N, C-alpha and C. Protein backbone atom coordinates (compact mmCIF):
# COMPACT_ATOMS: atom_id res chain seq x y z
N UNK A 1 -17.28 60.45 -69.20
CA UNK A 1 -17.43 61.39 -69.56
C UNK A 1 -17.81 62.35 -68.38
N UNK A 2 -17.45 63.56 -68.13
CA UNK A 2 -17.97 64.30 -67.00
C UNK A 2 -18.93 65.28 -67.55
N UNK A 3 -19.73 65.61 -66.53
CA UNK A 3 -20.84 66.43 -66.71
C UNK A 3 -20.47 67.76 -67.50
N UNK A 4 -19.40 68.39 -66.80
CA UNK A 4 -18.68 69.83 -67.46
C UNK A 4 -18.51 69.86 -68.69
N UNK A 5 -17.95 68.77 -69.31
CA UNK A 5 -17.78 68.57 -70.83
C UNK A 5 -19.21 68.93 -71.61
N UNK A 6 -20.20 68.30 -71.34
CA UNK A 6 -21.68 68.62 -71.86
C UNK A 6 -22.13 70.01 -71.59
N UNK A 7 -22.12 70.32 -70.44
CA UNK A 7 -22.40 71.75 -70.21
C UNK A 7 -21.83 72.71 -70.90
N UNK A 8 -20.42 72.68 -71.17
CA UNK A 8 -19.66 73.71 -71.95
C UNK A 8 -20.26 73.68 -73.25
N UNK A 9 -20.08 72.51 -73.88
CA UNK A 9 -20.88 72.39 -75.17
C UNK A 9 -21.97 73.07 -75.24
N UNK A 10 -23.08 72.60 -74.22
CA UNK A 10 -24.45 73.12 -74.46
C UNK A 10 -24.45 74.62 -74.39
N UNK A 11 -23.57 75.22 -73.31
CA UNK A 11 -23.56 76.79 -73.19
C UNK A 11 -22.90 77.31 -74.73
N UNK A 12 -21.98 76.94 -75.07
CA UNK A 12 -21.50 77.46 -76.45
C UNK A 12 -22.35 77.09 -77.61
N UNK A 13 -22.90 76.10 -77.58
CA UNK A 13 -24.01 76.02 -78.96
C UNK A 13 -25.14 76.93 -78.86
N UNK A 14 -25.53 77.36 -77.66
CA UNK A 14 -26.54 78.30 -77.91
C UNK A 14 -26.25 79.80 -77.74
N UNK A 15 -25.01 80.02 -77.20
CA UNK A 15 -24.39 81.40 -77.31
C UNK A 15 -23.88 81.52 -78.93
N UNK A 16 -23.36 80.47 -79.26
CA UNK A 16 -22.96 80.56 -80.62
C UNK A 16 -24.09 80.81 -81.72
N UNK A 17 -25.18 80.03 -81.48
CA UNK A 17 -26.41 80.08 -82.29
C UNK A 17 -27.10 81.72 -82.08
N UNK A 18 -27.20 82.03 -80.82
CA UNK A 18 -27.62 83.49 -80.86
C UNK A 18 -26.84 84.49 -81.60
N UNK A 19 -25.42 84.15 -81.49
CA UNK A 19 -24.62 85.32 -82.18
C UNK A 19 -24.76 85.11 -83.68
N UNK A 20 -24.71 84.04 -84.05
CA UNK A 20 -25.14 83.71 -85.61
C UNK A 20 -26.59 84.26 -86.25
N UNK A 21 -27.45 84.38 -85.42
CA UNK A 21 -28.35 85.05 -85.60
C UNK A 21 -28.63 86.31 -85.63
N UNK A 22 -28.07 87.07 -84.57
CA UNK A 22 -27.54 88.41 -84.66
C UNK A 22 -26.42 88.94 -85.64
N UNK A 23 -25.54 87.95 -86.25
CA UNK A 23 -24.80 88.32 -87.35
C UNK A 23 -25.59 88.53 -88.49
N UNK A 24 -26.44 87.37 -88.73
CA UNK A 24 -27.27 87.27 -90.00
C UNK A 24 -28.32 88.47 -90.00
N UNK A 25 -28.92 88.87 -88.92
CA UNK A 25 -29.74 90.15 -89.06
C UNK A 25 -28.72 91.26 -89.52
N UNK A 26 -27.74 91.48 -88.85
CA UNK A 26 -26.99 92.56 -89.39
C UNK A 26 -26.42 92.59 -90.76
N UNK A 27 -26.20 91.46 -91.26
CA UNK A 27 -25.56 91.23 -92.81
C UNK A 27 -26.80 91.71 -93.76
N UNK A 28 -28.34 91.01 -93.20
CA UNK A 28 -29.37 91.54 -94.09
C UNK A 28 -29.53 92.88 -93.92
N UNK A 29 -29.57 93.50 -92.65
CA UNK A 29 -29.50 95.07 -92.54
C UNK A 29 -28.64 95.74 -93.36
N UNK A 30 -27.44 95.15 -93.34
CA UNK A 30 -26.46 95.92 -94.08
C UNK A 30 -26.76 96.08 -95.51
N UNK A 31 -26.88 94.85 -96.30
CA UNK A 31 -26.99 94.76 -97.65
C UNK A 31 -28.41 95.13 -98.05
N UNK A 32 -29.17 94.95 -97.27
CA UNK A 32 -30.70 95.54 -97.72
C UNK A 32 -31.05 96.77 -97.44
N UNK A 33 -30.49 97.18 -96.52
CA UNK A 33 -31.06 98.60 -96.02
C UNK A 33 -29.87 99.63 -96.15
N UNK A 34 -28.42 99.18 -96.46
CA UNK A 34 -27.36 99.82 -96.57
C UNK A 34 -27.24 100.40 -95.11
N UNK A 35 -27.18 99.80 -94.05
CA UNK A 35 -27.06 100.21 -92.64
C UNK A 35 -25.49 99.77 -92.00
N UNK A 36 -24.69 100.96 -91.76
CA UNK A 36 -23.56 100.48 -90.68
C UNK A 36 -22.91 99.20 -91.21
N UNK A 37 -21.68 98.87 -90.27
CA UNK A 37 -20.80 97.80 -90.53
C UNK A 37 -21.07 96.51 -89.56
N UNK A 38 -20.59 95.60 -90.03
CA UNK A 38 -20.79 94.21 -89.13
C UNK A 38 -19.60 93.70 -88.67
N UNK A 39 -18.34 94.67 -88.82
CA UNK A 39 -17.13 94.12 -88.35
C UNK A 39 -17.31 93.48 -86.83
N UNK A 40 -17.65 94.25 -86.10
CA UNK A 40 -17.39 93.75 -84.51
C UNK A 40 -18.47 92.69 -84.19
N UNK A 41 -19.60 92.32 -84.81
CA UNK A 41 -20.41 91.48 -84.63
C UNK A 41 -19.76 90.07 -85.38
N UNK A 42 -19.22 90.35 -86.34
CA UNK A 42 -18.59 89.21 -87.27
C UNK A 42 -17.49 88.78 -86.27
N UNK A 43 -16.61 89.65 -85.78
CA UNK A 43 -15.55 89.21 -85.02
C UNK A 43 -15.94 88.47 -83.79
N UNK A 44 -16.72 89.00 -83.21
CA UNK A 44 -17.40 88.24 -81.81
C UNK A 44 -17.91 86.97 -82.22
N UNK A 45 -18.51 86.64 -83.21
CA UNK A 45 -19.41 85.39 -83.63
C UNK A 45 -17.88 84.52 -83.93
N UNK A 46 -16.83 85.13 -84.69
CA UNK A 46 -15.78 84.29 -85.08
C UNK A 46 -15.20 83.35 -83.89
N UNK A 47 -14.95 84.48 -83.03
CA UNK A 47 -14.44 83.80 -81.83
C UNK A 47 -15.22 82.87 -81.18
N UNK A 48 -16.42 83.26 -80.99
CA UNK A 48 -17.34 82.23 -80.20
C UNK A 48 -17.42 80.81 -81.00
N UNK A 49 -17.46 81.07 -82.33
CA UNK A 49 -17.51 79.59 -83.08
C UNK A 49 -16.30 78.91 -82.75
N UNK A 50 -15.06 79.61 -82.64
CA UNK A 50 -13.86 78.77 -82.64
C UNK A 50 -14.06 78.05 -81.12
N UNK A 51 -14.25 78.84 -80.04
CA UNK A 51 -14.46 78.15 -78.91
C UNK A 51 -15.80 77.12 -79.07
N UNK A 52 -16.83 77.31 -79.83
CA UNK A 52 -17.67 76.15 -79.91
C UNK A 52 -17.05 74.92 -80.64
N UNK A 53 -16.19 75.15 -81.53
CA UNK A 53 -15.45 74.09 -82.24
C UNK A 53 -14.59 73.27 -81.29
N UNK A 54 -13.94 74.14 -80.62
CA UNK A 54 -12.98 73.22 -79.50
C UNK A 54 -13.75 72.46 -78.76
N UNK A 55 -14.93 72.81 -78.06
CA UNK A 55 -15.85 72.23 -77.07
C UNK A 55 -16.54 71.09 -77.86
N UNK A 56 -16.84 71.20 -79.02
CA UNK A 56 -17.70 70.33 -79.76
C UNK A 56 -16.80 69.23 -80.02
N UNK A 57 -15.57 69.41 -80.27
CA UNK A 57 -14.50 68.35 -80.74
C UNK A 57 -14.06 67.53 -79.25
N UNK A 58 -14.15 68.24 -78.45
CA UNK A 58 -13.73 67.79 -77.04
C UNK A 58 -14.92 66.69 -76.53
N UNK A 59 -16.31 67.29 -76.78
CA UNK A 59 -17.26 66.45 -76.55
C UNK A 59 -17.32 65.15 -77.43
N UNK A 60 -17.22 65.43 -78.56
CA UNK A 60 -17.19 64.59 -79.84
C UNK A 60 -15.93 63.44 -79.34
N UNK A 61 -14.90 63.81 -79.09
CA UNK A 61 -13.78 62.81 -78.73
C UNK A 61 -13.97 61.92 -77.51
N UNK A 62 -14.60 62.56 -76.39
CA UNK A 62 -14.80 61.93 -75.30
C UNK A 62 -16.23 60.86 -75.35
N UNK A 63 -17.07 61.49 -76.39
CA UNK A 63 -18.23 60.63 -76.38
C UNK A 63 -17.95 59.50 -77.80
N UNK A 64 -16.77 59.46 -78.31
CA UNK A 64 -16.39 58.66 -79.25
C UNK A 64 -17.30 58.55 -80.41
N UNK A 65 -17.47 60.05 -81.02
CA UNK A 65 -18.40 60.15 -82.03
C UNK A 65 -17.75 59.56 -83.36
N UNK A 66 -18.19 59.16 -84.25
CA UNK A 66 -17.87 58.99 -85.77
C UNK A 66 -17.70 60.25 -86.41
N UNK A 67 -16.64 60.56 -87.39
CA UNK A 67 -16.32 61.56 -87.87
C UNK A 67 -17.49 62.43 -88.37
N UNK A 68 -18.27 61.51 -89.18
CA UNK A 68 -19.61 62.04 -89.83
C UNK A 68 -20.38 62.83 -88.70
N UNK A 69 -20.52 62.26 -87.72
CA UNK A 69 -21.54 62.81 -86.58
C UNK A 69 -20.82 64.36 -86.12
N UNK A 70 -19.71 64.10 -86.01
CA UNK A 70 -18.86 65.52 -85.37
C UNK A 70 -18.90 66.73 -86.71
N UNK A 71 -18.67 66.10 -87.88
CA UNK A 71 -18.94 67.27 -88.93
C UNK A 71 -20.60 67.79 -89.07
N UNK A 72 -21.54 66.81 -88.66
CA UNK A 72 -22.92 67.06 -88.68
C UNK A 72 -23.18 68.16 -87.42
N UNK A 73 -22.42 68.00 -86.35
CA UNK A 73 -22.73 69.00 -85.13
C UNK A 73 -22.07 70.25 -85.70
N UNK A 74 -20.76 70.22 -86.03
CA UNK A 74 -19.95 71.58 -86.56
C UNK A 74 -20.88 72.22 -87.40
N UNK A 75 -21.47 71.55 -88.46
CA UNK A 75 -22.35 72.35 -89.51
C UNK A 75 -23.47 72.99 -89.19
N UNK A 76 -23.90 72.18 -87.82
CA UNK A 76 -25.11 72.92 -87.12
C UNK A 76 -25.18 74.35 -86.73
N UNK A 77 -23.43 74.65 -86.34
CA UNK A 77 -23.16 75.90 -85.77
C UNK A 77 -22.96 76.87 -86.86
N UNK A 78 -23.13 76.47 -88.00
CA UNK A 78 -23.04 77.40 -89.20
C UNK A 78 -24.17 77.78 -90.01
N UNK A 79 -25.55 76.75 -89.63
CA UNK A 79 -26.74 77.45 -90.09
C UNK A 79 -27.64 78.03 -89.22
N UNK A 80 -28.01 79.25 -89.45
CA UNK A 80 -29.02 79.83 -88.61
C UNK A 80 -30.24 78.97 -88.21
N UNK A 81 -30.38 78.77 -86.76
CA UNK A 81 -31.72 78.23 -86.17
C UNK A 81 -31.29 76.55 -86.06
N UNK A 82 -30.17 75.88 -86.87
CA UNK A 82 -30.21 74.59 -86.87
C UNK A 82 -29.56 74.07 -85.39
N UNK A 83 -28.87 75.10 -84.71
CA UNK A 83 -28.20 74.45 -83.51
C UNK A 83 -29.22 74.59 -82.42
N UNK A 84 -30.48 75.09 -82.54
CA UNK A 84 -31.42 74.93 -81.57
C UNK A 84 -32.17 73.72 -81.72
N UNK A 85 -31.93 72.94 -82.83
CA UNK A 85 -32.72 71.39 -83.22
C UNK A 85 -31.65 70.55 -82.66
N UNK A 86 -30.51 70.89 -83.37
CA UNK A 86 -29.31 69.68 -83.12
C UNK A 86 -28.98 69.66 -81.56
N UNK A 87 -28.83 70.68 -81.04
CA UNK A 87 -28.04 70.55 -79.52
C UNK A 87 -29.04 69.76 -78.62
N UNK A 88 -30.34 69.80 -78.41
CA UNK A 88 -31.01 69.06 -77.45
C UNK A 88 -30.89 67.79 -78.00
N UNK A 89 -30.93 67.27 -79.47
CA UNK A 89 -30.62 65.82 -79.67
C UNK A 89 -29.31 65.39 -79.24
N UNK A 90 -28.24 66.12 -79.30
CA UNK A 90 -26.79 65.63 -79.01
C UNK A 90 -26.89 65.62 -77.32
N UNK A 91 -27.46 66.52 -76.83
CA UNK A 91 -27.44 66.42 -75.41
C UNK A 91 -28.14 65.34 -74.83
N UNK A 92 -28.96 64.80 -75.34
CA UNK A 92 -29.76 63.52 -74.87
C UNK A 92 -29.07 62.38 -75.03
N UNK A 93 -28.30 62.38 -76.15
CA UNK A 93 -27.66 61.29 -76.64
C UNK A 93 -26.09 61.24 -75.61
N UNK A 94 -25.65 62.31 -75.56
CA UNK A 94 -24.52 62.55 -74.52
C UNK A 94 -24.84 62.51 -73.08
N UNK A 95 -25.96 62.96 -72.68
CA UNK A 95 -26.19 62.76 -71.29
C UNK A 95 -25.99 61.08 -70.69
N UNK A 96 -26.31 60.16 -71.54
CA UNK A 96 -26.38 58.85 -70.97
C UNK A 96 -25.09 58.36 -71.07
N UNK A 97 -23.94 59.03 -71.43
CA UNK A 97 -22.60 58.77 -71.32
C UNK A 97 -21.82 59.38 -70.10
N UNK A 98 -22.63 60.37 -69.31
CA UNK A 98 -21.97 61.07 -68.44
C UNK A 98 -21.96 60.16 -67.09
N UNK A 99 -20.81 60.10 -66.63
CA UNK A 99 -20.46 59.40 -65.58
C UNK A 99 -20.92 60.06 -64.25
N UNK A 100 -21.83 59.17 -63.29
CA UNK A 100 -22.00 59.76 -62.08
C UNK A 100 -20.81 59.95 -61.01
N UNK A 101 -20.81 60.90 -60.60
CA UNK A 101 -19.73 60.83 -59.30
C UNK A 101 -20.13 59.70 -58.29
N UNK A 102 -18.87 59.18 -57.72
CA UNK A 102 -19.21 58.16 -56.68
C UNK A 102 -19.61 58.87 -55.25
N UNK A 103 -20.52 58.33 -54.90
CA UNK A 103 -21.14 58.83 -53.60
C UNK A 103 -20.38 57.99 -52.41
N UNK A 104 -19.93 58.78 -51.44
CA UNK A 104 -19.02 58.49 -50.36
C UNK A 104 -20.11 58.03 -49.21
N UNK A 105 -19.40 56.97 -48.72
CA UNK A 105 -20.50 56.29 -47.75
C UNK A 105 -20.56 57.26 -46.43
N UNK A 106 -21.57 57.51 -45.85
CA UNK A 106 -21.62 58.12 -44.56
C UNK A 106 -20.85 57.73 -43.50
N UNK A 107 -20.17 58.67 -42.72
CA UNK A 107 -19.22 58.30 -41.67
C UNK A 107 -20.08 58.10 -40.52
N UNK A 108 -19.69 57.05 -39.73
CA UNK A 108 -20.34 56.93 -38.43
C UNK A 108 -19.86 57.60 -37.29
C-alpha cells in the first residue's frame, strides 16, 4: 500500500469530522434558536462525506480489512467527535502496511 492512500484517508477523515461538527452546531442553532438555513452546510458535508467513504473503502480494500472494521470506520464519520479518536488508531495500524519506496543505489 502506498503512503498517499493513507494520507488521503487521514485528510478526509479530519475535514469530514470538522464539517460534521459545523453541521451539528448549525442544526442545533437552527432548531434551538430558530436561526437561518443549513442547506449549504449540509450539502458541503454530504459531498465531503461521499469522498471520505470512497477513500475509506480504498484504504480498507488495500489494507484488507474485514467488512466489520470498514463499517466501524465509516460509522465514525457519522458520529460527531468519533473520527478524532478512530482516525489515529486506524492510521497507526495502516502505517505498518505502507510500503517504503525502493532506494536506488548511488551512481559512481
